[in-house]
CSV table of C-alpha atoms and ligand atoms in Angstrom, one decimal:
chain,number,residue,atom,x,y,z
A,697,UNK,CA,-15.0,-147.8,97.4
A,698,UNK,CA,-12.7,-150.3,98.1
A,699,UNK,CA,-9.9,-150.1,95.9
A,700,UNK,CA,-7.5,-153.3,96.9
A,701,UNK,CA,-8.4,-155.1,93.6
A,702,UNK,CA,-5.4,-157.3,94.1
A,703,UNK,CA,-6.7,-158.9,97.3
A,704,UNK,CA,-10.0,-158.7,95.8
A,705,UNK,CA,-9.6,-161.3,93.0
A,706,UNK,CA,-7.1,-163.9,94.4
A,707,UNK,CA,-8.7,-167.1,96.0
A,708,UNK,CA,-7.5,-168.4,99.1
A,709,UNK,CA,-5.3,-170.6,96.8
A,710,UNK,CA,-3.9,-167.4,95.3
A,711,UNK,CA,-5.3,-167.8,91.4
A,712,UNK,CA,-8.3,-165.8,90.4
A,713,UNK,CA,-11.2,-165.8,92.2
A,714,UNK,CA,-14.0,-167.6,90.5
A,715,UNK,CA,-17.3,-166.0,91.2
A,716,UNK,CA,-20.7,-167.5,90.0
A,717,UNK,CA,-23.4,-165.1,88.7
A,718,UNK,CA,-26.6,-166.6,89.3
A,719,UNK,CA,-29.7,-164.3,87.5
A,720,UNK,CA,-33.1,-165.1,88.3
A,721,UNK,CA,-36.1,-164.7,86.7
A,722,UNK,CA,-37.3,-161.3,87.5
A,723,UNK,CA,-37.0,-158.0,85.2
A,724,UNK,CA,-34.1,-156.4,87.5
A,725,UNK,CA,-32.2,-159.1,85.5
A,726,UNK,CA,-30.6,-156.9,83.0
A,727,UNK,CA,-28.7,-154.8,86.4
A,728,UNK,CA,-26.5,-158.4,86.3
A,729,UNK,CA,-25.6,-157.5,83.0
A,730,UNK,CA,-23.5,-154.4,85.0
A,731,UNK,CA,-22.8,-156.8,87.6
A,732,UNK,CA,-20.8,-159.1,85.3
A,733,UNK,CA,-18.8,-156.4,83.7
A,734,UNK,CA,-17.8,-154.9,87.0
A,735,UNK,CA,-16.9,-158.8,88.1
A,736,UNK,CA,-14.5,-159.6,84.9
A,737,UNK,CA,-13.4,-156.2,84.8
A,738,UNK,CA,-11.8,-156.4,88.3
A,739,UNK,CA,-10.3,-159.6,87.3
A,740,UNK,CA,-12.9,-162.5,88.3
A,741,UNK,CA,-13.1,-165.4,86.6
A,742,UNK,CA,-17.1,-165.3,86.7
A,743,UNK,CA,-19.2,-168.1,85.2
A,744,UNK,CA,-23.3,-167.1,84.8
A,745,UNK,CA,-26.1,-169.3,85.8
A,746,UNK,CA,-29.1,-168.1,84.4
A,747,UNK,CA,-32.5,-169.6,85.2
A,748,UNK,CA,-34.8,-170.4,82.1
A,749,UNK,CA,-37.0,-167.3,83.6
A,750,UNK,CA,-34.3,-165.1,83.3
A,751,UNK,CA,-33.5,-166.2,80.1
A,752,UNK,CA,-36.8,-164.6,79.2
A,753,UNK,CA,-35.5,-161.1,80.1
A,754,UNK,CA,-31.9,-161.3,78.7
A,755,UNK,CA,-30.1,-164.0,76.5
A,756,UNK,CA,-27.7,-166.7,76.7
A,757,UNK,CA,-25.6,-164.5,74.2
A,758,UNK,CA,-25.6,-161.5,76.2
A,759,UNK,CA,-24.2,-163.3,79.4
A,760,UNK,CA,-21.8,-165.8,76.7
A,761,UNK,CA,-20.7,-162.3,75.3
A,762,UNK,CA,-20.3,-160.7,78.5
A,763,UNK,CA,-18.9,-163.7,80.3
A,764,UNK,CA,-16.7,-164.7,77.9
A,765,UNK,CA,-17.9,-168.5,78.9
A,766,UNK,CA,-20.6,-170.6,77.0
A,767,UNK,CA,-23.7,-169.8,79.1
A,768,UNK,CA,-26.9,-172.7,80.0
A,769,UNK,CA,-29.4,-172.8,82.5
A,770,UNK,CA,-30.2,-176.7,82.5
A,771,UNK,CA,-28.2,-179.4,83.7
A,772,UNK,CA,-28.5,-181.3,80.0
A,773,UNK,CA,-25.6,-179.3,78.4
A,774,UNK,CA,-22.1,-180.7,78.7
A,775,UNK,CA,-22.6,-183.3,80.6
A,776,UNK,CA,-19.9,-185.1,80.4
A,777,UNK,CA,-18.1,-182.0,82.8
A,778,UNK,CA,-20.6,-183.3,85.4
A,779,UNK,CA,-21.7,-178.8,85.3
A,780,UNK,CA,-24.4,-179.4,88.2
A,781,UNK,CA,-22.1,-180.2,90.7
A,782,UNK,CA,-18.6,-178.8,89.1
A,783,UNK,CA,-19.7,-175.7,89.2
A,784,UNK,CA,-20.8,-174.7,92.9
A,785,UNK,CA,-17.7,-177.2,93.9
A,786,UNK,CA,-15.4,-175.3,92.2
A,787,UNK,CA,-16.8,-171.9,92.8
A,788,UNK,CA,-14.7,-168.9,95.4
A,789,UNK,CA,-18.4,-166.9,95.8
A,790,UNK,CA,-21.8,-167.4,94.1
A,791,UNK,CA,-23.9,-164.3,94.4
A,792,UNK,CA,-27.0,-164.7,93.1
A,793,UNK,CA,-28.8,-160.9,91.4
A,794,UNK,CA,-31.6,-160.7,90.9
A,795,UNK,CA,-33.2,-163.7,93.3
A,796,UNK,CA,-36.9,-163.8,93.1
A,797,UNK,CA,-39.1,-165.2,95.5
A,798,UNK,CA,-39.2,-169.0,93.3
A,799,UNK,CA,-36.0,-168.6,94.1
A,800,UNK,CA,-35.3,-168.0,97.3
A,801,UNK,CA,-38.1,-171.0,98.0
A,802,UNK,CA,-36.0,-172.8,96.2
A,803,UNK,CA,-32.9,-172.3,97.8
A,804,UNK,CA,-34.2,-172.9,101.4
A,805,UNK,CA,-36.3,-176.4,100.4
A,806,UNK,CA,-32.9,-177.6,99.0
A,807,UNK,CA,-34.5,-177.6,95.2
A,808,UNK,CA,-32.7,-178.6,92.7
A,809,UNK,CA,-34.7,-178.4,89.1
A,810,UNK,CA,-31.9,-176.8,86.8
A,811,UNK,CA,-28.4,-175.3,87.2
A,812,UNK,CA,-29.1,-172.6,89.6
A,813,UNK,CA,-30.3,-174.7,92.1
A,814,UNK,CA,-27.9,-177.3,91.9
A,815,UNK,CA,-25.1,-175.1,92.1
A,816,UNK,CA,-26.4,-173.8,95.4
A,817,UNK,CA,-26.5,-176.9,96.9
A,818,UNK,CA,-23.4,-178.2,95.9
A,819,UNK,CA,-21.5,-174.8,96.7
A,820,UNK,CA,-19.3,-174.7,99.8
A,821,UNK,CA,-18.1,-171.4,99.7
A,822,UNK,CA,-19.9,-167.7,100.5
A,823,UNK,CA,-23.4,-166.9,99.1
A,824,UNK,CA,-24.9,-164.1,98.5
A,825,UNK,CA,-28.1,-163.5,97.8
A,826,UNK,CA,-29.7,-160.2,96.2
A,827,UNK,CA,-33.6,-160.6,96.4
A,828,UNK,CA,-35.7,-158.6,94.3
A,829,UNK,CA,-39.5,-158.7,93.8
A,830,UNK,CA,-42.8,-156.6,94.4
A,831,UNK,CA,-43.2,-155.3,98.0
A,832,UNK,CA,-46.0,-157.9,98.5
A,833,UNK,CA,-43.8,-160.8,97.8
A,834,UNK,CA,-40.9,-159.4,99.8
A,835,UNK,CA,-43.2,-159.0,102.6
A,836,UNK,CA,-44.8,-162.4,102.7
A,837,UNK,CA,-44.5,-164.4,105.5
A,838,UNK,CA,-43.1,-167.5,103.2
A,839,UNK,CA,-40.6,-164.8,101.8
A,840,UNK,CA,-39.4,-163.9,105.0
A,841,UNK,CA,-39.7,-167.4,106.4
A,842,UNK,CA,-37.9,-168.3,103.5
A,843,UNK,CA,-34.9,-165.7,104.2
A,844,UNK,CA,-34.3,-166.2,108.1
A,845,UNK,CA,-33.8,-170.2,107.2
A,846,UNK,CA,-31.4,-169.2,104.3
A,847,UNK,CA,-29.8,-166.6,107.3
A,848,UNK,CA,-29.8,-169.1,109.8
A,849,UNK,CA,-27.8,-171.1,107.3
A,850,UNK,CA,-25.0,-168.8,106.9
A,851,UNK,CA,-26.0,-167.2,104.0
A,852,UNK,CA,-25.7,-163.5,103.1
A,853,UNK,CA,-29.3,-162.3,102.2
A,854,UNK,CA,-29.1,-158.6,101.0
A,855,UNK,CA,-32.0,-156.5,101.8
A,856,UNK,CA,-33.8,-155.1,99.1
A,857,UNK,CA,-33.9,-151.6,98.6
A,858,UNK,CA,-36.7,-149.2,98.4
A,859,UNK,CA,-37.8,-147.2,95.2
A,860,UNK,CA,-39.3,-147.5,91.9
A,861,UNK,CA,-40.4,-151.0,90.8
A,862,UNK,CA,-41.2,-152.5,87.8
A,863,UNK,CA,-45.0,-151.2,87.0
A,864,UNK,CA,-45.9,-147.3,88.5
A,865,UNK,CA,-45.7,-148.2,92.0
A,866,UNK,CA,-43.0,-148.1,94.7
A,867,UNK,CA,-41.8,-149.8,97.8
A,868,UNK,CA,-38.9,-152.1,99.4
A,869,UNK,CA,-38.0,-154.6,96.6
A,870,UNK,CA,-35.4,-152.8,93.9
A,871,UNK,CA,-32.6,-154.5,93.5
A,872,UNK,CA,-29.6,-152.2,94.3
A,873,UNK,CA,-27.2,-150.4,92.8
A,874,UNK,CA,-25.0,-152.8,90.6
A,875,UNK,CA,-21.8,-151.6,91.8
A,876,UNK,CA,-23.0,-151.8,95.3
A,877,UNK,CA,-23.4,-155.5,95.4
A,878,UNK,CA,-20.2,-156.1,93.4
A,879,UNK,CA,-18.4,-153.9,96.7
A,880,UNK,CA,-20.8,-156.8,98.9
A,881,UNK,CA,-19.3,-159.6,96.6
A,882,UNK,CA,-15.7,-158.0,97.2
A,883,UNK,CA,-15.9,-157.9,100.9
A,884,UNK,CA,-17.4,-161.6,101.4
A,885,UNK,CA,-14.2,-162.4,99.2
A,886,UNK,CA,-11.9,-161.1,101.0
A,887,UNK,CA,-13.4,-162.1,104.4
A,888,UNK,CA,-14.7,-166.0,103.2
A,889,UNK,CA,-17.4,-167.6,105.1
A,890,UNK,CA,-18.2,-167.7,108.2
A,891,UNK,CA,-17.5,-164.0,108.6
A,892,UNK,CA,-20.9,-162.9,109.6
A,893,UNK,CA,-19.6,-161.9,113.2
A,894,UNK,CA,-22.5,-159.1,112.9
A,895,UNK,CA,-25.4,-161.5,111.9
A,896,UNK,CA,-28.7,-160.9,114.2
A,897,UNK,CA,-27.3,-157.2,115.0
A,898,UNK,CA,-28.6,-154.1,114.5
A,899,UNK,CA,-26.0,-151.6,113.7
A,900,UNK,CA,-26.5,-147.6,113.3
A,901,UNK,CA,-23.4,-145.5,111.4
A,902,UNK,CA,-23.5,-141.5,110.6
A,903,UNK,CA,-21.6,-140.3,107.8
A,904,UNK,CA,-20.9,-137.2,105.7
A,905,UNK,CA,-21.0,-133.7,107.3
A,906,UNK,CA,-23.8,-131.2,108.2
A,907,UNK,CA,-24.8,-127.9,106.6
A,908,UNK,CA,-26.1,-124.9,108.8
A,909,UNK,CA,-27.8,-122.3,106.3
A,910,UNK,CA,-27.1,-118.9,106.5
A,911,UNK,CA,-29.8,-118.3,104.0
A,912,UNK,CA,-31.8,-120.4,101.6
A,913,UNK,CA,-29.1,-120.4,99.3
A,914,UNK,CA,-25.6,-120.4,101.7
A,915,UNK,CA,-24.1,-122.7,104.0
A,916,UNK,CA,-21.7,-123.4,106.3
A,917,UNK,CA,-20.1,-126.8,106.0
A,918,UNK,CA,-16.8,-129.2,106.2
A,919,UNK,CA,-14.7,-131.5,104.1
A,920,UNK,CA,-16.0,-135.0,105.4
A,921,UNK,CA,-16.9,-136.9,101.9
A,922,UNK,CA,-18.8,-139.7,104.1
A,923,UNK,CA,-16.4,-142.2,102.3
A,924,UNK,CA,-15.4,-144.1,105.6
A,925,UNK,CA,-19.0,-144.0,106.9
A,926,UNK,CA,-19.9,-145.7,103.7
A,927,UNK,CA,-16.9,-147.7,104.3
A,928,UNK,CA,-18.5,-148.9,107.6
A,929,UNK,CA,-21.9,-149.8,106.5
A,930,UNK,CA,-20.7,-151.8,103.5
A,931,UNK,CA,-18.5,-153.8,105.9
A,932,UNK,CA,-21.2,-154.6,108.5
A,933,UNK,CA,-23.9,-155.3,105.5
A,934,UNK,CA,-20.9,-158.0,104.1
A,935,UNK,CA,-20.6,-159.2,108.1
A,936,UNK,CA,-24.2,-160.0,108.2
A,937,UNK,CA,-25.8,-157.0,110.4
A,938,UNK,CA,-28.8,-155.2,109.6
A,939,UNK,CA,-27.5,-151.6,108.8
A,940,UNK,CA,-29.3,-148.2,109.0
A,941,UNK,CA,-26.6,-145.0,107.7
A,942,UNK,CA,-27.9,-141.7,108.6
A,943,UNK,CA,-26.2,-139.6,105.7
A,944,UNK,CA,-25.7,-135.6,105.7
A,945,UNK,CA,-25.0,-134.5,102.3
A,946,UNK,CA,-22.9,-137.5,100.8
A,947,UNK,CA,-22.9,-138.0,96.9
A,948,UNK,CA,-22.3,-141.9,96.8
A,949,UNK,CA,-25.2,-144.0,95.9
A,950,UNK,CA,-26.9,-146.2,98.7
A,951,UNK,CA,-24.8,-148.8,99.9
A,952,UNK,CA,-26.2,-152.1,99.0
A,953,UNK,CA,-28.7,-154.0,101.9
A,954,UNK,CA,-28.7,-150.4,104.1
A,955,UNK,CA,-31.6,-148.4,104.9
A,956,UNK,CA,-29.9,-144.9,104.5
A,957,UNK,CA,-32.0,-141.9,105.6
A,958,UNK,CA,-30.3,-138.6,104.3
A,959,UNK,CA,-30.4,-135.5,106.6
A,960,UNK,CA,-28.7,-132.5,105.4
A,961,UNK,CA,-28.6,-130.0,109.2
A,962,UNK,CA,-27.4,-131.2,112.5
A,963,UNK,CA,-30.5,-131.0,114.1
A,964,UNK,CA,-31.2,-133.8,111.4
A,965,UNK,CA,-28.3,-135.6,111.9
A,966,UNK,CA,-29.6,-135.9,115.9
A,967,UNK,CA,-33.1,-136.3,115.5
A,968,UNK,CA,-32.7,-139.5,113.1
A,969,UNK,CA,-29.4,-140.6,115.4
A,970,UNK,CA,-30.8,-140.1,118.5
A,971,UNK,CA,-34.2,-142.0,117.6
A,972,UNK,CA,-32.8,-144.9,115.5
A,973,UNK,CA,-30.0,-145.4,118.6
A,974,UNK,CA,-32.3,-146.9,120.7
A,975,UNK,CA,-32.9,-150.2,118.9
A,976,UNK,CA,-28.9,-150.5,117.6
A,977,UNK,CA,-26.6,-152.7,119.1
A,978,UNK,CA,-24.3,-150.6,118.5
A,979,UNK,CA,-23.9,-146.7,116.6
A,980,UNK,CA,-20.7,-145.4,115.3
A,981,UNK,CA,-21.1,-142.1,114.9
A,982,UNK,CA,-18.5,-141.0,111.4
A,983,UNK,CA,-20.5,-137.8,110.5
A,984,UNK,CA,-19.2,-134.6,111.4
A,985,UNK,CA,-21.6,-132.5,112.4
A,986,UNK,CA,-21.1,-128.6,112.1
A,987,UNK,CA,-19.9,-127.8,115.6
A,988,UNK,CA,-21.8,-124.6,115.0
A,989,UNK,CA,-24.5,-123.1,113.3
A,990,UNK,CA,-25.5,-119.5,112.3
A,991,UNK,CA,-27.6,-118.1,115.9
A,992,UNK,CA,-30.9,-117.0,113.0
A,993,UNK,CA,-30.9,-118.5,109.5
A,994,UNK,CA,-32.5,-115.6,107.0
A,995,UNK,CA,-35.4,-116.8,104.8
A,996,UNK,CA,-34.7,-114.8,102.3
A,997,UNK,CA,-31.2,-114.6,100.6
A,998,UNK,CA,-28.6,-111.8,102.3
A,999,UNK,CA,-27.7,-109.5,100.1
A,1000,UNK,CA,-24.5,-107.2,99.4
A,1001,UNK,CA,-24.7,-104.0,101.1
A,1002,UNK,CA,-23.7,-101.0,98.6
A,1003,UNK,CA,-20.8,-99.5,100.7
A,1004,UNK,CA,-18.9,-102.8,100.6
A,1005,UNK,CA,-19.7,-104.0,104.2
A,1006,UNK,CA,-19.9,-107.8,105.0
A,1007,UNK,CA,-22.6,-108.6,107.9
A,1008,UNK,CA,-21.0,-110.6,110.7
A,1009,UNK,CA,-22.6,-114.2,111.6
A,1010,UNK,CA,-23.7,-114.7,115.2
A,1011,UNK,CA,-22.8,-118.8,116.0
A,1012,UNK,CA,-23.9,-120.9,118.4
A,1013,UNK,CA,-23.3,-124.1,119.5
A,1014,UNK,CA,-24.7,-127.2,118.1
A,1015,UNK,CA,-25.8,-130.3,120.8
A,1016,UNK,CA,-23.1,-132.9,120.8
A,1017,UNK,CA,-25.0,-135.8,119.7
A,1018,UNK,CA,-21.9,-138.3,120.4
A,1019,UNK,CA,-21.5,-137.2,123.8
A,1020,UNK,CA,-25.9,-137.1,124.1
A,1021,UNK,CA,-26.3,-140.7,123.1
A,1022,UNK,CA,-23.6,-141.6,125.4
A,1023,UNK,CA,-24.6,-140.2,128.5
A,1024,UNK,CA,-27.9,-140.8,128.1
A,1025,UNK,CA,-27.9,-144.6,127.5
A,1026,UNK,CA,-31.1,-146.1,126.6
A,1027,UNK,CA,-29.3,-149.8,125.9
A,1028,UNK,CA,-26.5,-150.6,128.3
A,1029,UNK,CA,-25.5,-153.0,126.1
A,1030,UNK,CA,-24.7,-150.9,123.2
A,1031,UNK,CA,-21.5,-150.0,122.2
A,1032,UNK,CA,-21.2,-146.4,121.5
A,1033,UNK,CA,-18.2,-145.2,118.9
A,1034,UNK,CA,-17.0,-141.9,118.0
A,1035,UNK,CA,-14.1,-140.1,116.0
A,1036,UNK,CA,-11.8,-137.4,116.7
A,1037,UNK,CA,-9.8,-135.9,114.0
A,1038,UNK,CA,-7.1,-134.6,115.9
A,1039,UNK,CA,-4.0,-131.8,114.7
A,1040,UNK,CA,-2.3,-132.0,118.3
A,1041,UNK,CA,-1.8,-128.6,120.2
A,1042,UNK,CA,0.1,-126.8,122.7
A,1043,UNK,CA,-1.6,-129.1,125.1
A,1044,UNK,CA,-0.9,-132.2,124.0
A,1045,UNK,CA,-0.2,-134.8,121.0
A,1046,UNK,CA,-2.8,-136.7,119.3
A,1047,UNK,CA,-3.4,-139.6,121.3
A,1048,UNK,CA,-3.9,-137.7,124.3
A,1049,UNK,CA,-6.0,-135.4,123.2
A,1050,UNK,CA,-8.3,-138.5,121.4
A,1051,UNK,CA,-7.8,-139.7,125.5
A,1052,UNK,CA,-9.2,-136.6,127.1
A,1053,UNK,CA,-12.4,-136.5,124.3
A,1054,UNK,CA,-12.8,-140.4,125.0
A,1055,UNK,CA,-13.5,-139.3,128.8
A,1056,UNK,CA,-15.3,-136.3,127.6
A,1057,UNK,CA,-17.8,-138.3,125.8
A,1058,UNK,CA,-18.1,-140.9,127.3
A,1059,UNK,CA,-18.2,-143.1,124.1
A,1060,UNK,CA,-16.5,-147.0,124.0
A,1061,UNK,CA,-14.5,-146.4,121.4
A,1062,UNK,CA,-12.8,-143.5,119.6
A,1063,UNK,CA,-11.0,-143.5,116.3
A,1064,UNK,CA,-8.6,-141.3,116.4
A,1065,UNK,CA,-7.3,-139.9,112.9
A,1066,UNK,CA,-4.5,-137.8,112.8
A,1067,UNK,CA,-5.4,-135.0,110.6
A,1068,UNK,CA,-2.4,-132.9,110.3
A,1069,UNK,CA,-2.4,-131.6,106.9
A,1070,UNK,CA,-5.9,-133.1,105.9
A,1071,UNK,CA,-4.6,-136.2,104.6
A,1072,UNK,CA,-8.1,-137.9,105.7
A,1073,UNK,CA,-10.8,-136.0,103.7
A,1074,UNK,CA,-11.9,-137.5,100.2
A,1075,UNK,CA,-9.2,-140.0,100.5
A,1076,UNK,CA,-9.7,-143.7,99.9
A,1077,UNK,CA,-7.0,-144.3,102.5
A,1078,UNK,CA,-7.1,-143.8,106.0
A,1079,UNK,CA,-5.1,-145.1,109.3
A,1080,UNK,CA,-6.0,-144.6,113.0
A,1081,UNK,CA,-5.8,-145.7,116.0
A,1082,UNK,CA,-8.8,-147.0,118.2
A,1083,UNK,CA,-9.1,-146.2,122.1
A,1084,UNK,CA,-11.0,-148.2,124.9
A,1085,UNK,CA,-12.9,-146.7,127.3
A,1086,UNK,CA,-11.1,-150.1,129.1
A,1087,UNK,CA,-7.6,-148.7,128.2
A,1088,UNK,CA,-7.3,-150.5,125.0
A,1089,UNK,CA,-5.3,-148.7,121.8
A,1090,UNK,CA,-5.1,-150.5,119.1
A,1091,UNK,CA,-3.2,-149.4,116.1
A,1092,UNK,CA,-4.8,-149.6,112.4
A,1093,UNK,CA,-2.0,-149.2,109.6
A,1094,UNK,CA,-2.5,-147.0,106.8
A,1095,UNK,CA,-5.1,-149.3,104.4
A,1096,UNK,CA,-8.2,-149.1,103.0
A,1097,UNK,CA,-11.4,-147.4,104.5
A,1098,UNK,CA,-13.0,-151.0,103.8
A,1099,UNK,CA,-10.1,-152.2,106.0
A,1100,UNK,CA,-10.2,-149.4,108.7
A,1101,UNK,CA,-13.8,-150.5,108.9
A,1102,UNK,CA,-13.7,-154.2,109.6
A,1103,UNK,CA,-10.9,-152.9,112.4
A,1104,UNK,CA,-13.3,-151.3,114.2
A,1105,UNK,CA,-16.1,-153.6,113.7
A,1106,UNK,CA,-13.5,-156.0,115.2
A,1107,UNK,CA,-13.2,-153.9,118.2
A,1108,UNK,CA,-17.2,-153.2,118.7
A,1109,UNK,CA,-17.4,-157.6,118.6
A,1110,UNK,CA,-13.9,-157.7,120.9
A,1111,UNK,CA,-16.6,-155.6,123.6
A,1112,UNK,CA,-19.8,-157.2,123.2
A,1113,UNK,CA,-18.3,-160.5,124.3
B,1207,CTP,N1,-19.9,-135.2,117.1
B,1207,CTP,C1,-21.2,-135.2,117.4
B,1207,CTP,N2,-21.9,-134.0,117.5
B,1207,CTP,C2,-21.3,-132.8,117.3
B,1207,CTP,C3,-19.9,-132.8,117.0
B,1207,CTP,C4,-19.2,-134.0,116.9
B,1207,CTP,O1,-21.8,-136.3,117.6
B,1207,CTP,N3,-22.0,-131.7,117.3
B,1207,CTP,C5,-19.1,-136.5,117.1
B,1207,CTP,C6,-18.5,-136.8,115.7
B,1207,CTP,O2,-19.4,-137.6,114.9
B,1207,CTP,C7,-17.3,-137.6,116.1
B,1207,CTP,C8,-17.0,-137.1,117.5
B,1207,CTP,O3,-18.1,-136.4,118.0
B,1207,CTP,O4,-17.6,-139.0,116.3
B,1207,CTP,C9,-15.7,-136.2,117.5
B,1207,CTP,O5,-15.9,-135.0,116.8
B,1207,CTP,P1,-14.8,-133.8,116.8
B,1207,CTP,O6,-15.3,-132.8,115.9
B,1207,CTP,O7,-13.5,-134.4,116.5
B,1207,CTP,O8,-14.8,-133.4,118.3
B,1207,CTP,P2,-15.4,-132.2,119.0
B,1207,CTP,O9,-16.4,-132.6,119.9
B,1207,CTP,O10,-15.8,-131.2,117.9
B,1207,CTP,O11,-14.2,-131.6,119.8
B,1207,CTP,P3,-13.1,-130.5,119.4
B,1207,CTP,O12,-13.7,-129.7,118.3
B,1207,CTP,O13,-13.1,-129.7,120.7
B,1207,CTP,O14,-11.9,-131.3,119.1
C-alpha cells in the first residue's frame, strides 16, 4: 500500500486535498461508507454527494456523521453558496462509488438533474468512476458505450470486479474492495489529470512467489510478499491501462479495476503468463518463481522414518518464463520487463550482473534490486535501478513501491514511443 500520506493529501496548492464522494443509487452504497472513513482518516477534506437513490440505501446522517459536513443530494439546499457549481469547481478529485448504470448515462449525456450530476460537469479536476451493477447492465452495449465516451473523455472508469452480487448470483459487477479504490483515489491525487499515459493498453504484471509441493501438505517457497507487483498494477489501473495480475500465493486483496488470476506452482505462473502475454502491450514479470521444484511430488504426505533419517529431495529446474516470453515474441511491439534481485559475487557487482541477465534474457527492461541483506522482501520501500536493453540505467531512489512503479511504467512509455 502506498504509505506517503503526506503527499497524498496536499493539493497542488499545498492545503488539503478536497475529495468529492459521489454514491450512487445502487446497494454497494454502504462500501462508501468505508470509503469515506478511509478518505478523512488520511486527512482529506471529503464532501459527499449522494443521489436521492442512494439516499434510499444509506442516510444523509450517516454520510453528515461520517463526513463531518451537512450532506444534500438536490441542488435546492444552500443556495445562496451557488453548491451545484461550487462544489466540482472547488473540488482536488471526485470519485464517484458506487456509479450505477443511470449514472454513468448520465455522466456521458452531460445530465445535470441534482447535485451529482452537476458536480460532474462543473468539475475540472480527476474523476474517477467506480461502476457497479448486475452483469447484464455492465455488459450492455449502452453501458459500455456509455464508458468508452466517459474514457475517451479523460476519465478514470474502474472496472468492476467479479463475485457475489446483490441477489444469489454472480458475475463482473461488485464493486471493489473499499480500500482498493481509496489507493486508486490516492494515486490519481498524486499524479492529477491527464496522467492516463497507459489509457487504450493492455498491461500484464506477475507477482508473489511460487510453491513446488513436496507433498500435499509441504512446500518449497521464497520471501517475495507480491507487494511491488501489487504496487505495479495499482499504478497502471490509476494510469488508465487495462490490467491483468497473475498472482502466486499473495495475501492482499484484489487491487481495484484488475483482473487477477491466482496461480499457486510455477507451471501456473507460465501457463497463465505465457497465454495472457500475447494480447499485452507490455508484461512485467515481479513474481518470483521457484527456480526449482522437487523432480516427483508425493501424493500422500512423507513421513518420518523411525531411525531418524531425513529423505533427500531430487530438484530440477523450472522453465524460465521471463527469458521464454522473451525469446519467443509473439508481439514485437511489446515491451518485455524483468527483475533481478542481485547480492553481487566474486564475479561481479550488482549492476553488472543485472547487465549480463539483461543479455541473458533477452528482456527490455530489468529492475535491478540490490538485495544484500534482504532489505526488499515485505518492505513497503524499495529502490532500484532500471537497465535498457538500448544501454539505458536509470536510477530510482529509495521511495515507495507505488513510486518504484510509476518509474518503471515511465520507462515501458519512454520505449513504446
Ligand atoms: N523468472 C522467471 N522464471 C523463472 C525464474 C525467474 O520468469 N523460473 C523471472 C523473474 O520473474 C524475474 C527475473 O526472471 O523477473 C529474474 O529472476 P532471478 O531469480 O533474479 O534470476 P534467475 O533467472 O533466477 O537468475 P539467477 O538465479 O542465476 O540470478
Amino acid at each position: 500500500m502506498s504509505t506517503d500520506s503526506t503527499a497524498t493529501t496536499a493539493s497542488p496548492s499545498g492545503a488539503r486535498s478536497r475529495v468529492v464522494l459521489g454514491v450512487a443509487g445502487g446497494i454497494a452504497a454502504y462500501k462508501a461508507c468505508e470509503i469515506l472513513r478511509r478518505l478523512t482518516e488520511s486527512g482529506h477534506d471529503v464532501t459527499v454527494v449522494p443521489t436521492a437513490a442512494a439516499l434510499e440505501f444509506v442516510g444523509a446522517p450517516t454520510w453528515s456523521a461520517l463526513s463531518g459536513k451537512p450532506v444534500s443530494a438536490q441542488v435546492w439546499d444552500a443556495v445562496h453558496e451557488v453548491p451545484h457549481v461550487r462544489i466540482g469547481q472547488e473540488a482536488d478529485l471526485v470519485v464517484v462509488a458506487p456509479a450505477t448504470a443511470d449514472l454513468l448515462a448520465k455522466a456521458a449525456h452531460g445530465l445535470a438533474d441534482d447535485l451529482l450530476t452537476n458536480t460532474l460537469l462543473t468539475a475540472r479536476c480527476p474523476v474517477v468512476l467506480a461502476p457497479a451493477m448486475h452483469t447484464e447492465m455492465w455488459e450492455h452495449p449502452a453501458t459500455q458505450a456509455n464508458v468508452a465516451t466517459l474514457r475517451s473523455r479523460g476519465v478514470l472508469v474502474i472496472e468492476p470486479a467479479e463475485g457475489r452480487l446483490t441477489g444469489k448470483d454472480s458475475g463482473k459487477g461488485r464493486l471493489p474492495e473499499p480500500g482498493e479504490i481509496v489507493e486508486v483515489a490516492r494515486e490519481v491525487l498524486l499524479r492529477g489529470r491527464g496522467a492516463a499515459d497507459l489509457a487504450g493498453r493492455h498491461v500484464l504484471v506477475s507477482a508473489g512467489g511460487t510453491r513446488e509441493y513436496l507433498d500435499p501438505v509441504r512446500f518449497l517457497g521464497n520471501r517475495s510478499s507480491g507487494l511491488q507487483g501489487w504496487a505495479l498494477a495499482r499504478a497502471a489501473v490509476a494510469r488508465g491501462a487495462e490490467v491483468t495480475l497473475v498472482a502466486a500465493n499473495v495475501a492482499l486483496p484484489d487491487p481495484a479495476g484488475v483482473k487477477v488470476v491466482r496461480v499457486e506452482t510455477t507451471a501456473e505462473l507460465r501457463a497463465e503468463v505465457v497465454s495472457a502475454a500475447a494480447g499485452a502491450d507490455a508484461v512485467v514479470m515481479a513474481a518470483a518463481p521457484a527456480d526449482f521444484r522437487p523432480a516427483a511430488q508425493a501424493t500422500t504426505k512423507i513421513k518420518k522414518a523411525d531411525d531418524g533419517s531425513a529423505p533427500s529431495i531430487e530438484l530440477v529446474q523450472n522453465p524460465d518464463i521471463l527469458a521464454e516470453i522473451s525469446h519467443e515474441r509473439v508481439r514485437a511491439d511489446a515491451v518485455i520487463v524483468g527483475f533481478a534481485a542481485e547480492t553481487g559475487d566474486a564475479t561481479g557487482d550488482v549492476l553488472t550482473l543485472g547487465r549480463a541477465k539483461l543479455a541473458r534474457k533477452r528482456c527490455d527492461l530489468l529492475v535491478v534490486n540490490d538485495v544484500s541483506g534482504g532489505a526488499v522482501f515485505g518492505s513497503p520501500e524499495n529502490e532500484a535501478v532500471i537497465l535498457g536493453a538500448d544501454g539505458r540505467s536509470v536510477a530510482v531512489p529509495r521511495g515507495t513501491k507505488a513510486a518504484v512503479a510509476h518509474a518503471i511504467w515511465d520507462q515501458v512509455v519512454a520505449t513504446w514511443s
